[in-house]
């Protein structure tokens, strides 16, 4: 093997070691639950995780990286809800644990107060922003159904509730609209994908429906 070949081989081995040392989903989940004790906030982050995974699949991107971005995006919010601190604290935690800078950037970018330093200028950060608020609206709409089931929820029902003043008041409608505009997707198609993705883990989210739970 030539000197150049040896160096190239060593570089490849080094990159493999770094990749193998990168945190995986189990690490991300452990970190999230360490800092987030609220069940509703945990479910929100699990919702964004699965929707991000579906979008990664749609765009041919790295599913694990996108999913972990969703799973960790609000991991400091319970302890640091002040938007001047939110995402900055988690960025420190994630760097300390060796997470990919792409994940950290997207998380910082989903806080509008960071727009000057971390604009949403890539697909990952735009997708995270688009998937954040809409999961709350979909969850709230499912919970007011008679069977409290997410599977079978219609896009039109979510759109109707979005227009209902006072319903799920904490969900920012403007952010939902801005999110799909930045991502360049149709709102109805976006909602449909969110419903499909979240339905795949409906039982984990407590949204499988009363009939299913009664039969267990």
GROMACS .gro file of C-alpha atoms in nm:
model
  216
    1UNK     CA    1   0.000   0.000   0.000
    2UNK     CA    2   0.141   0.344  -0.090
    3UNK     CA    3   0.189   0.622   0.162
    4UNK     CA    4  -0.118   0.796   0.018
    5UNK     CA    5  -0.317   0.474   0.040
    6UNK     CA    6  -0.220   0.424   0.405
    7UNK     CA    7  -0.324   0.780   0.492
    8UNK     CA    8  -0.655   0.739   0.311
    9UNK     CA    9  -0.718   0.409   0.492
   10UNK     CA   10  -0.638   0.566   0.830
   11UNK     CA   11  -0.867   0.859   0.752
   12UNK     CA   12  -1.148   0.616   0.663
   13UNK     CA   13  -1.099   0.424   0.987
   14UNK     CA   14  -1.099   0.750   1.184
   15UNK     CA   15  -1.426   0.859   1.022
   16UNK     CA   16  -1.579   0.520   1.102
   17UNK     CA   17  -1.476   0.555   1.467
   18UNK     CA   18  -1.634   0.902   1.487
   19UNK     CA   19  -1.952   0.774   1.324
   20UNK     CA   20  -1.968   0.479   1.560
   21UNK     CA   21  -1.927   0.715   1.855
   22UNK     CA   22  -2.214   0.940   1.752
   23UNK     CA   23  -2.524   0.932   1.974
   24UNK     CA   24  -2.812   0.714   1.854
   25UNK     CA   25  -3.186   0.729   1.909
   26UNK     CA   26  -3.166   0.551   2.246
   27UNK     CA   27  -2.919   0.814   2.366
   28UNK     CA   28  -3.144   1.094   2.242
   29UNK     CA   29  -3.449   0.948   2.413
   30UNK     CA   30  -3.255   0.909   2.740
   31UNK     CA   31  -3.137   1.270   2.721
   32UNK     CA   32  -3.485   1.396   2.644
   33UNK     CA   33  -3.652   1.208   2.931
   34UNK     CA   34  -3.375   1.314   3.168
   35UNK     CA   35  -3.470   1.678   3.118
   36UNK     CA   36  -3.840   1.647   3.033
   37UNK     CA   37  -4.075   1.497   3.291
   38UNK     CA   38  -4.403   1.633   3.155
   39UNK     CA   39  -4.589   1.352   2.977
   40UNK     CA   40  -4.759   1.593   2.738
   41UNK     CA   41  -4.427   1.752   2.638
   42UNK     CA   42  -4.267   1.410   2.594
   43UNK     CA   43  -4.555   1.309   2.366
   44UNK     CA   44  -4.517   1.632   2.170
   45UNK     CA   45  -4.152   1.556   2.107
   46UNK     CA   46  -4.230   1.196   2.011
   47UNK     CA   47  -4.488   1.334   1.768
   48UNK     CA   48  -4.241   1.571   1.605
   49UNK     CA   49  -3.986   1.289   1.595
   50UNK     CA   50  -4.208   1.057   1.392
   51UNK     CA   51  -4.328   1.333   1.158
   52UNK     CA   52  -3.967   1.434   1.092
   53UNK     CA   53  -3.885   1.071   1.017
   54UNK     CA   54  -4.167   1.059   0.760
   55UNK     CA   55  -4.047   1.382   0.599
   56UNK     CA   56  -3.690   1.253   0.583
   57UNK     CA   57  -3.819   0.946   0.403
   58UNK     CA   58  -4.016   1.166   0.164
   59UNK     CA   59  -3.714   1.380   0.080
   60UNK     CA   60  -3.458   1.099   0.079
   61UNK     CA   61  -3.273   1.242   0.379
   62UNK     CA   62  -3.112   1.079   0.684
   63UNK     CA   63  -3.409   0.942   0.882
   64UNK     CA   64  -3.221   0.896   1.207
   65UNK     CA   65  -3.070   1.244   1.206
   66UNK     CA   66  -3.402   1.407   1.119
   67UNK     CA   67  -3.591   1.199   1.376
   68UNK     CA   68  -3.345   1.282   1.654
   69UNK     CA   69  -3.378   1.651   1.565
   70UNK     CA   70  -3.751   1.624   1.627
   71UNK     CA   71  -3.708   1.417   1.943
   72UNK     CA   72  -3.469   1.669   2.099
   73UNK     CA   73  -3.602   2.001   1.970
   74UNK     CA   74  -3.767   2.109   2.297
   75UNK     CA   75  -3.553   1.914   2.543
   76UNK     CA   76  -3.467   2.227   2.746
   77UNK     CA   77  -3.814   2.387   2.732
   78UNK     CA   78  -3.949   2.244   3.057
   79UNK     CA   79  -3.660   2.387   3.259
   80UNK     CA   80  -3.595   2.692   3.040
   81UNK     CA   81  -3.923   2.814   2.885
   82UNK     CA   82  -3.792   3.169   2.840
   83UNK     CA   83  -3.736   3.197   2.465
   84UNK     CA   84  -3.418   3.396   2.529
   85UNK     CA   85  -3.274   3.078   2.684
   86UNK     CA   86  -3.474   2.805   2.508
   87UNK     CA   87  -3.266   2.612   2.251
   88UNK     CA   88  -2.943   2.779   2.369
   89UNK     CA   89  -2.931   2.556   2.676
   90UNK     CA   90  -3.007   2.244   2.475
   91UNK     CA   91  -2.738   2.340   2.223
   92UNK     CA   92  -2.482   2.325   2.505
   93UNK     CA   93  -2.616   1.988   2.624
   94UNK     CA   94  -2.612   1.841   2.274
   95UNK     CA   95  -2.259   1.961   2.197
   96UNK     CA   96  -2.139   1.815   2.526
   97UNK     CA   97  -2.284   1.479   2.420
   98UNK     CA   98  -2.139   1.490   2.069
   99UNK     CA   99  -2.454   1.544   1.860
  100UNK     CA  100  -2.428   1.643   1.496
  101UNK     CA  101  -2.410   2.019   1.439
  102UNK     CA  102  -2.691   1.987   1.184
  103UNK     CA  103  -2.924   1.882   1.464
  104UNK     CA  104  -2.809   2.166   1.688
  105UNK     CA  105  -2.845   2.427   1.413
  106UNK     CA  106  -3.199   2.318   1.324
  107UNK     CA  107  -3.304   2.325   1.689
  108UNK     CA  108  -3.164   2.675   1.735
  109UNK     CA  109  -3.330   2.784   1.409
  110UNK     CA  110  -3.677   2.675   1.520
  111UNK     CA  111  -3.672   2.953   1.782
  112UNK     CA  112  -3.758   3.273   1.595
  113UNK     CA  113  -3.554   3.480   1.841
  114UNK     CA  114  -3.245   3.320   1.685
  115UNK     CA  115  -3.335   3.423   1.329
  116UNK     CA  116  -3.042   3.663   1.296
  117UNK     CA  117  -2.779   3.404   1.390
  118UNK     CA  118  -2.956   3.085   1.282
  119UNK     CA  119  -3.190   3.153   0.991
  120UNK     CA  120  -3.388   2.859   0.856
  121UNK     CA  121  -3.181   2.823   0.540
  122UNK     CA  122  -3.183   2.446   0.491
  123UNK     CA  123  -3.440   2.172   0.450
  124UNK     CA  124  -3.389   2.022   0.795
  125UNK     CA  125  -3.451   2.344   0.984
  126UNK     CA  126  -3.751   2.434   0.767
  127UNK     CA  127  -3.904   2.090   0.820
  128UNK     CA  128  -3.860   2.106   1.197
  129UNK     CA  129  -4.030   2.444   1.215
  130UNK     CA  130  -4.315   2.323   0.994
  131UNK     CA  131  -4.368   2.008   1.203
  132UNK     CA  132  -4.366   2.172   1.545
  133UNK     CA  133  -4.694   2.357   1.598
  134UNK     CA  134  -4.906   2.142   1.367
  135UNK     CA  135  -4.858   1.834   1.586
  136UNK     CA  136  -5.027   2.019   1.870
  137UNK     CA  137  -5.325   2.107   1.655
  138UNK     CA  138  -5.360   1.749   1.529
  139UNK     CA  139  -5.340   1.613   1.884
  140UNK     CA  140  -5.599   1.857   2.014
  141UNK     CA  141  -5.837   1.778   1.728
  142UNK     CA  142  -5.806   1.403   1.786
  143UNK     CA  143  -5.878   1.444   2.157
  144UNK     CA  144  -6.216   1.608   2.097
  145UNK     CA  145  -6.335   1.325   1.873
  146UNK     CA  146  -6.588   1.095   2.036
  147UNK     CA  147  -6.346   0.801   2.035
  148UNK     CA  148  -6.039   1.021   2.097
  149UNK     CA  149  -5.864   0.842   1.808
  150UNK     CA  150  -5.598   0.982   1.580
  151UNK     CA  151  -5.630   0.712   1.310
  152UNK     CA  152  -5.910   0.810   1.076
  153UNK     CA  153  -5.888   1.180   1.158
  154UNK     CA  154  -5.977   1.390   0.854
  155UNK     CA  155  -5.768   1.680   0.728
  156UNK     CA  156  -6.088   1.887   0.702
  157UNK     CA  157  -6.149   1.843   1.076
  158UNK     CA  158  -5.807   1.983   1.157
  159UNK     CA  159  -5.857   2.275   0.920
  160UNK     CA  160  -6.196   2.348   1.076
  161UNK     CA  161  -6.049   2.350   1.427
  162UNK     CA  162  -5.767   2.578   1.310
  163UNK     CA  163  -6.034   2.835   1.223
  164UNK     CA  164  -6.217   2.792   1.556
  165UNK     CA  165  -6.129   3.082   1.782
  166UNK     CA  166  -6.026   2.970   2.128
  167UNK     CA  167  -5.966   2.606   2.033
  168UNK     CA  168  -5.616   2.489   2.128
  169UNK     CA  169  -5.535   2.853   2.195
  170UNK     CA  170  -5.169   2.783   2.269
  171UNK     CA  171  -5.114   2.652   1.916
  172UNK     CA  172  -4.982   2.935   1.699
  173UNK     CA  173  -5.174   2.930   1.370
  174UNK     CA  174  -4.943   3.186   1.214
  175UNK     CA  175  -4.645   2.961   1.276
  176UNK     CA  176  -4.827   2.670   1.111
  177UNK     CA  177  -4.896   2.874   0.798
  178UNK     CA  178  -4.547   3.024   0.793
  179UNK     CA  179  -4.397   2.678   0.837
  180UNK     CA  180  -4.560   2.527   0.530
  181UNK     CA  181  -4.479   2.835   0.326
  182UNK     CA  182  -4.110   2.813   0.418
  183UNK     CA  183  -4.103   2.438   0.352
  184UNK     CA  184  -4.290   2.486   0.024
  185UNK     CA  185  -4.566   2.232   0.085
  186UNK     CA  186  -4.944   2.246   0.063
  187UNK     CA  187  -5.113   2.282   0.402
  188UNK     CA  188  -5.364   2.001   0.343
  189UNK     CA  189  -5.089   1.765   0.225
  190UNK     CA  190  -4.881   1.864   0.526
  191UNK     CA  191  -5.164   1.789   0.768
  192UNK     CA  192  -5.231   1.456   0.595
  193UNK     CA  193  -4.867   1.351   0.634
  194UNK     CA  194  -4.866   1.459   1.000
  195UNK     CA  195  -5.180   1.254   1.069
  196UNK     CA  196  -5.034   0.951   0.891
  197UNK     CA  197  -4.704   0.976   1.076
  198UNK     CA  198  -4.855   1.030   1.420
  199UNK     CA  199  -5.110   0.754   1.361
  200UNK     CA  200  -4.822   0.508   1.327
  201UNK     CA  201  -4.745   0.561   1.698
  202UNK     CA  202  -5.099   0.646   1.809
  203UNK     CA  203  -5.092   0.404   2.101
  204UNK     CA  204  -4.769   0.554   2.236
  205UNK     CA  205  -4.929   0.898   2.211
  206UNK     CA  206  -5.245   0.780   2.388
  207UNK     CA  207  -5.447   0.847   2.073
  208UNK     CA  208  -5.527   0.495   1.954
  209UNK     CA  209  -5.892   0.542   2.045
  210UNK     CA  210  -6.115   0.430   2.330
  211UNK     CA  211  -6.247   0.126   2.142
  212UNK     CA  212  -5.897  -0.016   2.093
  213UNK     CA  213  -5.802   0.046   2.453
  214UNK     CA  214  -6.122  -0.116   2.579
  215UNK     CA  215  -6.040  -0.430   2.381
  216UNK     CA  216  -5.692  -0.467   2.528
   0.00000   0.00000   0.00000
